mmCIF file of C-alpha atoms in Angstrom:
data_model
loop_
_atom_site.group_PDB
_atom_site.id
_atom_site.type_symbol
_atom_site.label_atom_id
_atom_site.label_comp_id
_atom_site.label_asym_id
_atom_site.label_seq_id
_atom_site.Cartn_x
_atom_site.Cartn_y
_atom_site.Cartn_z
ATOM 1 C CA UNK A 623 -38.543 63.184 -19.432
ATOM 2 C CA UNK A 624 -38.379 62.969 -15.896
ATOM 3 C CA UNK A 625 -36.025 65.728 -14.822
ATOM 4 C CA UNK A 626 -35.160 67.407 -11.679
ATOM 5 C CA UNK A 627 -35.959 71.356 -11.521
ATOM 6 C CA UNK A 628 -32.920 73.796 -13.031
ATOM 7 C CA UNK A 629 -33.591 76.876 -12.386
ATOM 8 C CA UNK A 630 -35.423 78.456 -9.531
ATOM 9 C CA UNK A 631 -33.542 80.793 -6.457
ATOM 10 C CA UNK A 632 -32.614 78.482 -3.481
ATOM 11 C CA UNK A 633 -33.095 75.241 -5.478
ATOM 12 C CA UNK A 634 -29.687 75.115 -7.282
ATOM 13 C CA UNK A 635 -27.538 73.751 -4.401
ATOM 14 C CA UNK A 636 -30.243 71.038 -3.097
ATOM 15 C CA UNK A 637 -30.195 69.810 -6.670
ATOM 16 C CA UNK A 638 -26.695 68.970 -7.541
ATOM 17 C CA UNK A 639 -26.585 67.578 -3.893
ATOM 18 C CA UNK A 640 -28.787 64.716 -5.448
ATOM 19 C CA UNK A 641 -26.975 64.490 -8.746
ATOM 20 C CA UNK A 642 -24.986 61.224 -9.507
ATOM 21 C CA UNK A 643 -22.468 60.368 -11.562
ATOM 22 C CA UNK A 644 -22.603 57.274 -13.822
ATOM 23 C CA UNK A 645 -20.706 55.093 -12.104
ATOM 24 C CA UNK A 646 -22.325 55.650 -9.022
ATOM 25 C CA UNK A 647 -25.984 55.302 -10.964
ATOM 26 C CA UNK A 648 -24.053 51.946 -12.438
ATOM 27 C CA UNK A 649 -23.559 50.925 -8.656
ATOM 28 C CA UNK A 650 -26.980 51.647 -8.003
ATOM 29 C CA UNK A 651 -28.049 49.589 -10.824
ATOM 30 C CA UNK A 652 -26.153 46.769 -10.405
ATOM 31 C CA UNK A 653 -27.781 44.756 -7.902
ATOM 32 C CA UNK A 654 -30.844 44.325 -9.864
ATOM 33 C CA UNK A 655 -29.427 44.463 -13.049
ATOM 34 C CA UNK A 656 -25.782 43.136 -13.150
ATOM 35 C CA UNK A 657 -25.149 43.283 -16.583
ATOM 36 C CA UNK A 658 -25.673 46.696 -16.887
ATOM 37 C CA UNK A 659 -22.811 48.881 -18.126
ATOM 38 C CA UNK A 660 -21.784 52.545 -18.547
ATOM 39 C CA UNK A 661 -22.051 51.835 -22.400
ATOM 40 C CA UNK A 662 -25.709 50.615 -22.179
ATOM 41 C CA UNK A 663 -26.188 53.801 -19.842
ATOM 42 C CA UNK A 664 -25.058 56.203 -22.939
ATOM 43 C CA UNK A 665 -26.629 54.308 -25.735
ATOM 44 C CA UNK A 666 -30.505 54.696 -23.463
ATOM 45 C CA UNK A 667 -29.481 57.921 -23.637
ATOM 46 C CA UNK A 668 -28.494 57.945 -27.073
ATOM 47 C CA UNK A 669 -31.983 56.267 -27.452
ATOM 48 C CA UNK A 670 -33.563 59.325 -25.854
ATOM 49 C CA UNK A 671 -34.925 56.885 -23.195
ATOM 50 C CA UNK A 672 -33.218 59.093 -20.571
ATOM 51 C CA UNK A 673 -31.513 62.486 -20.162
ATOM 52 C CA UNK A 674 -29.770 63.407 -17.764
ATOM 53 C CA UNK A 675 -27.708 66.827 -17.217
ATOM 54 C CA UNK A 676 -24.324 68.083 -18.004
ATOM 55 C CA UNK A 677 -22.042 70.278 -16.259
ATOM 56 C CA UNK A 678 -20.105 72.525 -18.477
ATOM 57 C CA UNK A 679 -17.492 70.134 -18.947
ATOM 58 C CA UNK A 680 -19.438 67.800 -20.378
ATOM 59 C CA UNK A 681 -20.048 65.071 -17.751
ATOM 60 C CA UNK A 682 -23.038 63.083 -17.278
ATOM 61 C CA UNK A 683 -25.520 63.894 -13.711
ATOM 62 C CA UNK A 684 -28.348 61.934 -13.451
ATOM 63 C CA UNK A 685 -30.956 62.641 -10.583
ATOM 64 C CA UNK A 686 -32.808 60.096 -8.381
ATOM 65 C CA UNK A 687 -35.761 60.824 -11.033
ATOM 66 C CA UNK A 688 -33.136 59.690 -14.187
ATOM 67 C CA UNK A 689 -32.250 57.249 -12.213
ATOM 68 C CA UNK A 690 -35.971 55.735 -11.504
ATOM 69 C CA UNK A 691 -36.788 55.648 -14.883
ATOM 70 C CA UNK A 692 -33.488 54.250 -16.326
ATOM 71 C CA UNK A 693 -34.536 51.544 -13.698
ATOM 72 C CA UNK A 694 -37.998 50.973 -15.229
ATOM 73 C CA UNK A 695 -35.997 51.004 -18.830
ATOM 74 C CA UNK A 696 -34.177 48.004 -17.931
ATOM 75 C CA UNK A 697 -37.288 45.968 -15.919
ATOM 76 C CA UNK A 698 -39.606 46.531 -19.018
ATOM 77 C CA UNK A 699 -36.584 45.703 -21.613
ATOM 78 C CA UNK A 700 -35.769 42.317 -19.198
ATOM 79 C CA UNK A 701 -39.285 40.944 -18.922
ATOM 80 C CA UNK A 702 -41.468 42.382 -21.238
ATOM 81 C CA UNK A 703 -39.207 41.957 -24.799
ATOM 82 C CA UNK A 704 -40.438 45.553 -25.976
ATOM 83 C CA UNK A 705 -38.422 47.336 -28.320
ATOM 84 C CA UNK A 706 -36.818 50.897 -27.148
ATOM 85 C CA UNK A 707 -39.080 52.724 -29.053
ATOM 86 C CA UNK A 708 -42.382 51.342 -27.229
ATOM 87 C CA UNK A 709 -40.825 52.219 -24.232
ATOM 88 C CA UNK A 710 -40.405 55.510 -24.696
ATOM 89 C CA UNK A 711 -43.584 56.114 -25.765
ATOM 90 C CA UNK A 712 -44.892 54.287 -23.022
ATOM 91 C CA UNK A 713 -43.137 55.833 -20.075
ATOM 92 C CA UNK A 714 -43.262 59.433 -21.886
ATOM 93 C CA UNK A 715 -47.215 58.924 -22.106
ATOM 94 C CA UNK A 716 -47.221 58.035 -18.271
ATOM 95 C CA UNK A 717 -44.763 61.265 -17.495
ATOM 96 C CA UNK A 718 -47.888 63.301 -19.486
ATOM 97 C CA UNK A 719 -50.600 61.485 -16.936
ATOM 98 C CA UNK A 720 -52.072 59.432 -19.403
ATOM 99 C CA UNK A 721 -53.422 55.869 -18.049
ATOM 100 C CA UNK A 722 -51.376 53.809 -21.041
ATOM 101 C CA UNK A 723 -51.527 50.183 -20.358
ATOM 102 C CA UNK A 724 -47.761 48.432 -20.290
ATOM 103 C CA UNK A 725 -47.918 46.718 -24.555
ATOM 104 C CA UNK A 726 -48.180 42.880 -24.078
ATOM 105 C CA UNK A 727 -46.111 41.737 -26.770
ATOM 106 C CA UNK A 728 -43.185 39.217 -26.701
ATOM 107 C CA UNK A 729 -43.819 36.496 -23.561
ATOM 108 C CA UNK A 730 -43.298 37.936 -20.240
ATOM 109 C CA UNK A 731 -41.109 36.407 -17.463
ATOM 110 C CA UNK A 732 -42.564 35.853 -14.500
ATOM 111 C CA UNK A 733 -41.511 34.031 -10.700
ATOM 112 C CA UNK A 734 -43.464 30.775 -11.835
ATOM 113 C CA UNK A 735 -41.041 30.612 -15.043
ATOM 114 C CA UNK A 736 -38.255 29.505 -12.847
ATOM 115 C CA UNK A 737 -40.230 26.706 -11.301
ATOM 116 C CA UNK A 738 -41.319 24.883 -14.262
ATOM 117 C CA UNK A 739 -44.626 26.828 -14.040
ATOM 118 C CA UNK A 740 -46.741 27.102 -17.044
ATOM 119 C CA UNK A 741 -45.987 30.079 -19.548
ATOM 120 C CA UNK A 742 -48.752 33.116 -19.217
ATOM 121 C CA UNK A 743 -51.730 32.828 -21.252
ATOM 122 C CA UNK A 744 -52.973 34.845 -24.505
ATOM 123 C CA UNK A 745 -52.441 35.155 -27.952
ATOM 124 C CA UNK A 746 -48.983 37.099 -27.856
ATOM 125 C CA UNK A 747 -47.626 35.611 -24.872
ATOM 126 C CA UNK A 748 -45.387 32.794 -25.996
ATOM 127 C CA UNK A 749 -45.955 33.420 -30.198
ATOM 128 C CA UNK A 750 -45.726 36.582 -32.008
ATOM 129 C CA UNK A 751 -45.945 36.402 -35.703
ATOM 130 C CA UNK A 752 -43.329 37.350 -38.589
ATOM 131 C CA UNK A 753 -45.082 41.114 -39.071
ATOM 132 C CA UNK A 754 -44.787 41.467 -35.427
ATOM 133 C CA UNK A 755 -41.631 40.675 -34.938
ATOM 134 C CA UNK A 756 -40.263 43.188 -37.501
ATOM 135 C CA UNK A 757 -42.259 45.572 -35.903
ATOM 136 C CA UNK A 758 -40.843 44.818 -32.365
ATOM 137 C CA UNK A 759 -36.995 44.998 -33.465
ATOM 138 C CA UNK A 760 -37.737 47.553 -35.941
ATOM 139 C CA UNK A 761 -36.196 46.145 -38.436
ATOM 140 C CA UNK A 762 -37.288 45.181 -42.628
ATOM 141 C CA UNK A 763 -37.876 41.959 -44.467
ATOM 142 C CA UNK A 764 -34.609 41.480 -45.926
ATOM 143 C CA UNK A 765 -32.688 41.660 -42.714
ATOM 144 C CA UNK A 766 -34.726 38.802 -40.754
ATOM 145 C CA UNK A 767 -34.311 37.011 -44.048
ATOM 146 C CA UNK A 768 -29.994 37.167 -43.774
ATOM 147 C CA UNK A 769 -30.321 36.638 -39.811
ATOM 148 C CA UNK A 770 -32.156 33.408 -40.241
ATOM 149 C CA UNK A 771 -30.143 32.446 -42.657
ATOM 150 C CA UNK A 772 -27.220 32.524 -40.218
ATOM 151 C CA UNK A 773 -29.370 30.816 -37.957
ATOM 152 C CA UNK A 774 -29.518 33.766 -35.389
ATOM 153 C CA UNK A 775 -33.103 34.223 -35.543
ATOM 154 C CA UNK A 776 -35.139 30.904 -36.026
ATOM 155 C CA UNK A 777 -38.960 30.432 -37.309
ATOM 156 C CA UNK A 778 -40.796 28.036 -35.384
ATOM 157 C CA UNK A 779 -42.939 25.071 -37.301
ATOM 158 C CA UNK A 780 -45.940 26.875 -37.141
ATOM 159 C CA UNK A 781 -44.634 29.665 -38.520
ATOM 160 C CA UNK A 782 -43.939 31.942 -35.764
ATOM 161 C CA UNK A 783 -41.235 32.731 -33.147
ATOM 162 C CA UNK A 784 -40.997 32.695 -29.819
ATOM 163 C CA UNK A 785 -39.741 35.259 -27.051
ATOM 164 C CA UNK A 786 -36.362 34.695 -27.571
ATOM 165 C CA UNK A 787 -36.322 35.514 -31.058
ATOM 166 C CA UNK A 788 -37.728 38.587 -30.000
ATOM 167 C CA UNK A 789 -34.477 39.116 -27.612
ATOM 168 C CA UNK A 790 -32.298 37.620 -30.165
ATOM 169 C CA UNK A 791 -33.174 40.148 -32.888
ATOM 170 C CA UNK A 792 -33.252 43.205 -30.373
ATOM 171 C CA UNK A 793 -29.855 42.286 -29.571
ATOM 172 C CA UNK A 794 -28.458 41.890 -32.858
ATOM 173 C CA UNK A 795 -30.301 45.364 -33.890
ATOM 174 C CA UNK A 796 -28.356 47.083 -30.751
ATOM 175 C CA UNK A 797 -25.208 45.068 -31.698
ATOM 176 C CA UNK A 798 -25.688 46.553 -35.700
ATOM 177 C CA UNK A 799 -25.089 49.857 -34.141
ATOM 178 C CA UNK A 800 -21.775 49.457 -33.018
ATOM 179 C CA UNK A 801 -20.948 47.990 -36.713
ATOM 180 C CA UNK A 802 -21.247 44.380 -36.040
ATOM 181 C CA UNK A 803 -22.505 42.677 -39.072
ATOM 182 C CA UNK A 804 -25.387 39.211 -38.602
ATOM 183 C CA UNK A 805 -22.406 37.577 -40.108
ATOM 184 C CA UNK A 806 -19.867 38.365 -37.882
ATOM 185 C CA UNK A 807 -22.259 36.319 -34.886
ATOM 186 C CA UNK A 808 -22.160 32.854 -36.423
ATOM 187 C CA UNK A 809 -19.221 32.114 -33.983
ATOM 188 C CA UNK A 810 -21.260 33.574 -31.101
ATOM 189 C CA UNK A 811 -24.173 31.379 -32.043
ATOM 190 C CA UNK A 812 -21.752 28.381 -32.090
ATOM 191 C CA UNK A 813 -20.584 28.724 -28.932
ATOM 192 C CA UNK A 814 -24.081 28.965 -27.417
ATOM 193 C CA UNK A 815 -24.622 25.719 -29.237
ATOM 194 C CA UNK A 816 -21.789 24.490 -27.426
ATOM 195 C CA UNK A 817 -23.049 25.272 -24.113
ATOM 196 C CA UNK A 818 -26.718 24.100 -24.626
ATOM 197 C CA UNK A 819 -25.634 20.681 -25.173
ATOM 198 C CA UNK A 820 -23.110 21.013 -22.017
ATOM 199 C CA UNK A 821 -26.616 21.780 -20.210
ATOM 200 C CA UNK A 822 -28.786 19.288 -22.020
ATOM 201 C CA UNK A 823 -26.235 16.326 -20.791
ATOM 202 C CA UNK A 824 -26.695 17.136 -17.239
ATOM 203 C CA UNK A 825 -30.802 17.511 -17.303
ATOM 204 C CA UNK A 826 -31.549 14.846 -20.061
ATOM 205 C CA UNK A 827 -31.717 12.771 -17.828
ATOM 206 C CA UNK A 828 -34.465 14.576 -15.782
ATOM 207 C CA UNK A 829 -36.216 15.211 -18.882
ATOM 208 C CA UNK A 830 -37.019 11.569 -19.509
ATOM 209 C CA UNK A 831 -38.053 11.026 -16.250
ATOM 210 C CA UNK A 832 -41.759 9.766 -15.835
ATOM 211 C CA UNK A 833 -42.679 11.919 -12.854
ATOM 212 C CA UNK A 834 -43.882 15.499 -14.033
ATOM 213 C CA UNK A 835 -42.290 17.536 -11.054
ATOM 214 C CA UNK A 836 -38.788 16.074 -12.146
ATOM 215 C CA UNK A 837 -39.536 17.213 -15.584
ATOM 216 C CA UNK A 838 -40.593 20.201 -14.227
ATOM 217 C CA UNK A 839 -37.666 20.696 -12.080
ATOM 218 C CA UNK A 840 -35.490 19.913 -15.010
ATOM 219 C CA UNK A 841 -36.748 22.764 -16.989
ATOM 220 C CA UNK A 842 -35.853 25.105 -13.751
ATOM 221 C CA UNK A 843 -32.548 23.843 -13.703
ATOM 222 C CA UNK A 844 -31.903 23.744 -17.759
ATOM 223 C CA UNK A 845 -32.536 27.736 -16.954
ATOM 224 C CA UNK A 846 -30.467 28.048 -14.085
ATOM 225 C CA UNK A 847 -27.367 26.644 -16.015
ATOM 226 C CA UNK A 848 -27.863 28.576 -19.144
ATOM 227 C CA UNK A 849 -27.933 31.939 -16.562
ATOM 228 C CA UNK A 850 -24.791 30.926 -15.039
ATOM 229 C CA UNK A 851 -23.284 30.095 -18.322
ATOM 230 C CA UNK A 852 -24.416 33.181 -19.872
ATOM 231 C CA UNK A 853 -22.578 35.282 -16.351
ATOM 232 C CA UNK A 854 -19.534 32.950 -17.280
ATOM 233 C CA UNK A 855 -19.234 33.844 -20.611
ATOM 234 C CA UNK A 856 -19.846 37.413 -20.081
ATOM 235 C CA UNK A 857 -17.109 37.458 -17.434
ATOM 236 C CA UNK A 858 -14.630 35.610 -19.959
ATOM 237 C CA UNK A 859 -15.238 37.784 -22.563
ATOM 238 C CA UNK A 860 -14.670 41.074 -19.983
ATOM 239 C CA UNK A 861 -11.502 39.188 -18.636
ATOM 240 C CA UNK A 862 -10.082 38.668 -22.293
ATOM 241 C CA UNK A 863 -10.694 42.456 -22.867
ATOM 242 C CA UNK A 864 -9.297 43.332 -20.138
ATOM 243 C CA UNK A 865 -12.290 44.955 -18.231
ATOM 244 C CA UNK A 866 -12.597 45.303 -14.592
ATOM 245 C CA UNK A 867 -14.916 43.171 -13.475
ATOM 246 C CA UNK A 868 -17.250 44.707 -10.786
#
């Protein structure tokens, strides 16, 4: 891991000058990734993805090294669709100076996505098959079996999924570890029903457009309302618990 130096006469006061607590590593976070909470700081480091130091009373200091890599944590996680474990190993093998390539599983996001831009090209970009994607959420057999059928996780004609079942499942493995059950997400899957055909009435109209570039465009808006109804929701669901919003 990434770590600044501990020991050492006349380093000890110019390192905890640079130490941070983690709300002001959650600031420093935020702008890039908003969603980003304390408790998703502790469980990376529960994860081993990070480790930052602790002062004899216990609480968290992270230095501008912790802080870089916690950074690259959340980019890969956002638009690559790796599991934690991959991650690990591939920023751990980069720490060690070995030239590992970034895994290319899972579609990747890039700037064209948002403007209607064809997906990126390759055999694992958009598709990744069942094997894969129990190897990518770490997970068995019998547990994609229960999520799909509570429609979390859905298997696409040819018999594959796409990214987002990729997220889904991730999610509903990091969910798991805070002991909520596949089963206690059908309401959360009805809602985003819900809102997808709130979306779908304002672009379907687009959609059946003749001109390409309107379809086009109304792809790049369907994803700009499902990212502001996914902020909403999360806000509504922080309100109703009573969290301060940032």
């Amino acid at each position: 891991m990434l770590q600044t130096p501990r020991g050492g006469a006349g380093t000890g006061a110019a390192t905890d000058r640079r130490l941070m607590s983690i709300g002001t590593v959650l600031n420093a976070l935020r702008d890039e990734f908003p969603e980003v909470t304390i408790s998703k700081i502790r469980f990376l480091e529960s994860e081993g993805l990070i480790e930052p130091q602790r002062t004899p009373s216990g609480y968290r200091k992270f230095s501008p090294e912790d802080v870089e890599r916690l950074g690259h944590v959340l980019r890969i996680q956002r638009d690559h669709y790796l599991p934690l474990k991959v991650i690990r190993e591939y920023l751990d093998a980069l720490e060690r100076g070995e030239r590992a390539p970034l895994p290319s599983l899972g579609r990747q996001r890039g700037p064209g996505d948002a403007e209607g831009q064809e997906e990126l090209e390759g055999p694992t970009a958009a598709r990744v098959g069942r094997d894969e994607l129990l190897a990518l959420a770490e997970i068995d057999e019998e547990q994609l079996t229960e999520w799909e059928t509570y429609g979390l996780v859905v298997r696409l004609p040819d018999g594959g999924y796409d990214a987002e079942a990729v997220t889904v499942a991730s999610l509903v493995v990091e969910l798991g570890r805070f002991g909520i059950e596949p089963r206690h997400l059908r309401a959360m899957k009805s809602a985003a029903e819900r809102e997808a055909g709130l979306v779908d009435q304002v672009v379907a109209p687009l959609r059946r457009h003749r001109n390409p570039q309107t379809r086009a465009h109304a792809e790049a808006r369907a994803k700009e309302l499902a990212g502001l109804t996914g902020k909403l929701h999360s806000a509504l669901v922080q309100t109703a618990l009573g969290i301060r919003l940032p």
